XYZ file of C-alpha atoms in Angstrom:
380
model
C 6.764 17.021 115.975
C 7.175 13.912 113.917
C 10.960 14.228 112.118
C 10.984 14.305 108.325
C 12.767 11.135 106.047
C 15.900 11.797 105.010
C 17.233 10.926 101.552
C 17.123 6.780 100.480
C 19.930 5.298 100.673
C 20.710 2.378 97.921
C 22.480 -0.884 98.403
C 24.456 -2.773 95.558
C 22.157 -5.620 94.690
C 19.600 -2.544 94.439
C 21.055 -0.668 92.274
C 22.702 -3.713 90.292
C 18.806 -4.976 90.018
C 18.038 -1.279 88.394
C 20.601 -1.936 85.889
C 19.405 -4.551 85.381
C 16.035 -3.618 83.892
C 17.529 -1.065 82.177
C 18.265 2.115 83.676
C 21.205 4.698 83.685
C 22.550 5.562 86.766
C 24.892 8.550 87.582
C 26.008 8.928 90.548
C 27.385 12.402 91.840
C 28.830 13.477 95.441
C 26.893 9.867 96.657
C 24.627 11.244 94.953
C 22.389 8.432 92.386
C 20.710 9.979 89.833
C 18.407 8.120 87.283
C 18.471 9.044 84.099
C 16.833 6.345 82.039
C 14.409 8.795 80.571
C 16.790 11.487 79.687
C 19.595 10.278 78.665
C 18.985 9.408 74.846
C 18.063 13.126 74.219
C 21.579 14.600 75.631
C 24.489 15.049 72.956
C 25.101 11.958 72.082
C 24.136 9.833 74.986
C 22.066 7.626 72.983
C 25.827 6.297 71.576
C 27.028 5.993 74.906
C 24.253 3.685 75.553
C 25.127 1.556 72.561
C 29.099 1.613 72.907
C 27.958 0.115 77.391
C 27.157 -3.119 75.616
C 29.893 -6.228 76.789
C 32.278 -2.995 78.062
C 33.447 -2.506 81.216
C 29.590 -0.460 83.320
C 31.612 1.013 85.523
C 34.274 2.856 82.414
C 34.396 6.757 82.482
C 33.505 8.688 79.417
C 35.793 8.873 76.638
C 38.118 12.247 77.511
C 38.333 14.276 80.149
C 35.032 15.585 81.893
C 32.583 17.618 80.179
C 31.886 21.521 82.011
C 28.658 21.719 82.305
C 26.661 24.947 83.497
C 24.387 25.847 86.639
C 21.527 25.140 84.890
C 22.969 21.568 83.890
C 23.328 20.840 87.096
C 19.954 22.449 88.456
C 18.815 19.851 86.160
C 20.132 16.764 86.945
C 18.993 17.512 90.624
C 15.267 16.796 89.320
C 16.519 12.964 88.875
C 18.013 12.235 92.468
C 16.342 9.021 93.922
C 18.411 8.729 97.081
C 22.152 8.198 97.937
C 24.380 5.418 97.820
C 25.735 3.733 100.485
C 29.610 4.422 100.151
C 31.365 5.874 97.182
C 32.843 2.468 96.004
C 29.260 1.073 95.451
C 29.724 1.087 91.667
C 33.269 0.334 91.158
C 33.125 -2.978 92.856
C 30.837 -4.303 89.691
C 33.359 -3.559 86.939
C 34.338 -5.542 84.291
C 33.544 -9.122 86.310
C 30.131 -7.609 86.260
C 29.907 -7.338 82.621
C 31.065 -11.106 82.711
C 28.260 -12.176 84.192
C 25.641 -10.188 83.107
C 26.309 -9.519 79.098
C 22.548 -8.276 79.818
C 22.448 -6.299 81.792
C 25.598 -4.926 81.167
C 24.620 -3.502 77.749
C 21.828 -1.921 79.046
C 23.696 -0.137 82.021
C 24.597 3.185 81.884
C 27.266 4.477 85.596
C 28.607 7.581 84.610
C 30.500 9.069 87.428
C 30.566 12.831 88.085
C 32.638 13.680 90.640
C 34.830 15.596 88.279
C 32.417 17.631 86.432
C 32.555 21.218 86.783
C 30.728 23.223 89.604
C 29.787 26.658 89.684
C 31.175 27.530 92.598
C 27.951 29.877 93.846
C 25.523 26.735 92.936
C 24.867 24.285 95.562
C 24.068 20.980 94.310
C 22.075 20.116 97.224
C 19.308 22.857 96.826
C 16.565 22.835 93.595
C 15.795 26.642 93.661
C 12.336 27.791 95.001
C 9.868 27.195 92.147
C 8.025 30.688 91.996
C 4.517 29.760 89.893
C 1.881 26.821 90.575
C 2.077 24.020 88.322
C -0.973 22.730 89.376
C -2.683 25.227 87.238
C -1.999 27.402 83.640
C 0.997 28.825 83.894
C 0.218 32.119 80.856
C -1.879 33.658 83.679
C 1.306 33.917 86.509
C 3.798 34.440 84.898
C 3.241 38.524 84.110
C 3.266 38.603 88.138
C 6.962 37.439 87.732
C 8.316 41.057 87.176
C 11.850 41.419 87.073
C 12.237 37.858 88.519
C 10.430 36.446 85.631
C 13.960 36.408 83.158
C 16.416 34.386 85.490
C 12.826 32.389 86.034
C 12.137 31.089 82.583
C 15.923 30.610 82.202
C 16.502 27.939 84.456
C 14.493 24.825 82.179
C 12.358 21.543 84.011
C 11.947 18.436 82.550
C 7.502 19.216 82.869
C 4.800 19.254 80.713
C 3.486 22.815 80.510
C -0.382 23.968 80.812
C -1.419 27.861 79.361
C -4.983 28.088 79.380
C -7.500 26.971 81.696
C -9.890 26.531 78.412
C -9.365 22.925 77.195
C -10.244 24.214 73.539
C -7.369 26.716 73.238
C -4.499 24.434 75.288
C -5.676 21.798 72.518
C -4.770 24.566 69.389
C -1.282 25.250 71.614
C -0.118 22.301 71.367
C 1.110 19.615 68.543
C 2.549 16.225 67.367
C 5.714 16.774 65.067
C 4.465 15.005 62.417
C 1.333 17.669 62.226
C 3.462 19.829 60.787
C 4.368 17.816 58.113
C 1.259 16.490 56.788
C -0.625 19.783 57.020
C 1.946 21.859 55.221
C 4.018 19.677 52.751
C 0.296 18.804 50.569
C 0.470 22.855 50.593
C 4.160 22.785 49.485
C 4.611 20.588 47.055
C 0.725 22.139 45.674
C 1.759 25.628 45.665
C 5.181 24.722 43.575
C 2.810 22.957 41.410
C 1.014 26.153 40.616
C 4.001 28.497 40.937
C 6.075 26.352 37.948
C 2.933 25.904 35.715
C 2.081 30.011 35.513
C 5.700 30.652 34.434
C 5.541 28.525 32.192
C 2.801 30.440 30.724
C 4.910 33.524 29.835
C 3.315 36.270 31.470
C 5.470 36.661 34.771
C 7.746 40.039 34.019
C 9.624 41.241 37.030
C 9.691 45.808 36.693
C 6.924 45.272 34.522
C 4.603 48.016 37.222
C 7.451 50.728 36.387
C 8.337 49.871 32.691
C 7.092 47.451 30.636
C 10.137 48.524 28.323
C 13.106 46.873 30.810
C 10.697 44.832 32.198
C 12.567 41.045 33.347
C 10.761 38.336 31.467
C 10.558 35.049 34.855
C 10.994 32.000 32.837
C 9.990 28.514 34.330
C 13.313 27.237 34.778
C 13.819 29.655 36.997
C 11.217 27.938 39.326
C 14.000 26.238 41.925
C 16.213 29.485 41.846
C 13.513 31.270 43.136
C 12.521 28.991 45.108
C 15.552 28.327 47.211
C 15.584 32.486 47.472
C 12.456 31.742 49.581
C 14.321 29.163 51.761
C 17.727 31.555 52.867
C 14.676 34.436 53.355
C 12.981 32.558 55.801
C 16.471 31.185 57.238
C 17.394 34.993 57.950
C 13.768 35.949 59.256
C 13.933 33.161 61.633
C 16.821 33.615 62.809
C 15.904 37.787 63.149
C 12.328 36.219 65.443
C 14.188 33.866 67.332
C 16.716 36.846 68.167
C 14.809 39.503 68.577
C 11.491 38.830 69.345
C 11.474 35.196 71.022
C 14.094 36.611 72.879
C 13.167 39.640 73.500
C 13.903 41.455 77.075
C 10.597 41.895 78.545
C 10.208 44.702 81.142
C 9.617 43.446 84.535
C 7.128 46.092 84.654
C 5.187 45.145 81.664
C 2.766 42.226 82.845
C 1.236 42.215 79.096
C 4.245 41.875 77.501
C 5.872 38.863 79.854
C 3.066 37.146 78.921
C 3.288 37.786 75.167
C 6.706 36.749 75.451
C 5.821 32.690 77.472
C 3.336 32.430 75.107
C 5.824 32.961 71.992
C 8.801 31.062 73.137
C 9.282 31.272 77.166
C 7.341 27.847 77.476
C 9.658 26.625 75.130
C 12.642 27.587 76.817
C 10.974 26.392 80.492
C 9.972 22.974 79.650
C 12.542 22.245 76.677
C 11.192 18.266 75.821
C 8.028 18.980 76.019
C 7.475 17.055 72.538
C 3.834 19.155 72.342
C 5.587 21.795 72.367
C 8.316 21.394 70.163
C 6.589 22.337 66.728
C 4.133 25.735 66.026
C 0.768 24.006 66.074
C -1.253 25.107 62.470
C -3.954 26.634 63.265
C -1.993 29.872 64.499
C 1.041 29.006 61.888
C -1.667 29.404 59.394
C -2.147 33.205 60.315
C 1.638 34.309 60.978
C 1.859 32.467 57.105
C -0.883 34.736 55.923
C 0.822 37.254 57.050
C 4.479 36.537 55.620
C 2.228 35.723 52.709
C -0.054 39.282 51.978
C 3.162 40.861 52.356
C 5.486 39.381 49.288
C 1.724 39.758 46.890
C 2.502 43.952 48.112
C 5.812 43.695 46.953
C 6.138 41.034 44.174
C 3.896 40.183 40.963
C 1.458 37.471 42.237
C 3.124 34.585 40.179
C 6.571 35.325 41.811
C 5.261 35.994 45.571
C 4.026 32.892 44.774
C 7.139 31.126 44.340
C 9.610 32.714 47.105
C 6.847 32.300 49.331
C 6.321 28.553 48.404
C 9.645 28.657 49.178
C 10.480 29.870 52.232
C 7.150 27.184 53.343
C 9.999 24.633 52.622
C 12.099 26.533 54.448
C 9.363 26.769 57.894
C 8.883 22.994 57.225
C 12.283 22.105 57.618
C 13.119 24.105 60.245
C 10.450 22.758 62.580
C 11.429 19.175 61.480
C 14.928 20.346 62.375
C 14.242 21.864 65.618
C 12.334 18.658 67.007
C 15.071 16.086 65.786
C 17.630 18.760 68.154
C 15.332 17.676 70.741
C 14.595 14.491 70.599
C 16.842 12.845 67.711
C 19.729 10.737 68.295
C 22.197 11.786 65.518
C 26.109 9.829 65.667
C 28.780 11.971 66.822
C 31.199 13.837 65.327
C 27.825 14.433 62.201
C 26.544 17.795 61.009
C 23.746 17.359 63.203
C 25.018 16.178 66.510
C 26.958 19.450 65.710
C 23.556 21.502 65.394
C 21.957 19.653 68.240
C 24.849 19.960 70.610
C 24.990 24.196 69.813
C 21.074 24.235 70.639
C 21.571 22.158 73.984
C 24.097 25.079 75.011
C 21.683 27.887 73.510
C 18.815 26.642 76.166
C 21.250 25.818 79.201
C 24.011 28.055 79.047
C 24.302 31.013 76.169
C 20.231 32.287 75.964
C 21.839 35.490 74.427
C 23.581 33.593 71.640
C 23.323 30.858 69.479
C 19.856 31.751 67.755
C 20.729 29.247 64.961
C 18.374 26.129 65.040
C 18.106 24.798 61.114
C 21.785 27.214 60.705
C 23.947 28.405 62.861
C 25.129 30.383 59.305
C 23.403 33.980 60.527
C 25.594 33.708 63.774
C 28.309 34.550 62.272
C 27.339 38.325 60.611
C 26.100 38.851 63.320
C 28.329 38.041 66.037
C 25.731 35.615 67.831
C 27.864 32.148 67.640
C 28.232 30.503 70.935
C 32.240 30.401 72.175
C 33.898 27.396 70.880
C 35.697 26.935 74.674
C 32.097 25.909 75.375
C 31.930 22.938 73.604
C 36.181 22.295 75.360
C 36.631 19.251 77.657
C 37.375 20.483 81.245
C 40.974 19.641 81.355
């Protein structure tokens, strides 16, 4: 029988050549990982690359190493490219290499992760065996995973997902981030104008369906406050949907609920950086948006319901844009968005049963689902 080839070994020259071409290399227990395509998606990754310019390329990250979850370690294994010939390989081209090759040093990101926290039960040399056939649409497979589904769907991978056999349905299930902005922003602007001009006629009164004597007139200058109420209601609805619908735990014996969960949100947790599945496609979104508009029409006077609705719709657009940015943006360290990105990454990789706020963490406080602060501390 033919012997299976072992992992490839990289020499110092090969490592330097890759660095000179802009590679982002990570060494961990002599195993070499190429994170060139992923580093800027990590919180602070792009800032780290910028800070490398003209500095010691072998310097460690600022402060003690971060605590990483088991999922983060599994994620790292996707980028394994081979082994270093010896542990000191990269240490030999520190300040001297940076001085002689400033262009390469500006591109290089060499991390030393031997001090990172590793779960005792996790063998970093092994990847979990996949339970699905990635060459076929996943939507019709996941329901058969049964009791294995919940663990499987919360072990993220970096690969695109296909849901349907039909190319048309697959097309409708995916969209670019800017499509959401282009489709719904004109709707928000138009309905805002309709709401304001309708209120300006002075015919809208609250409680008029119950009593005319004590009904309250709604002045046109109330529109910004009604609009804001709609945005706040959306943020609450966003939290409730994310927590109780998207993160329901489907019964292991129910094929259809597992399939529905994967369609609604499980796919996103399985492949959190599939850029075509980070925002809600306009066609299915229009059905959900239409439902909520109908509910508001039943509960409130027509114009008042429309004003609340358009505020909620604006909140939804901001939410979807924010969600995309938290995955693909590179906010500066110390900013609100940087903290929100780190918070959302924790939700994906370690705390899937908490941290449900996306555009804001506000509702995680009263509902006691805030991700513990200890999770963001560095290891001593």
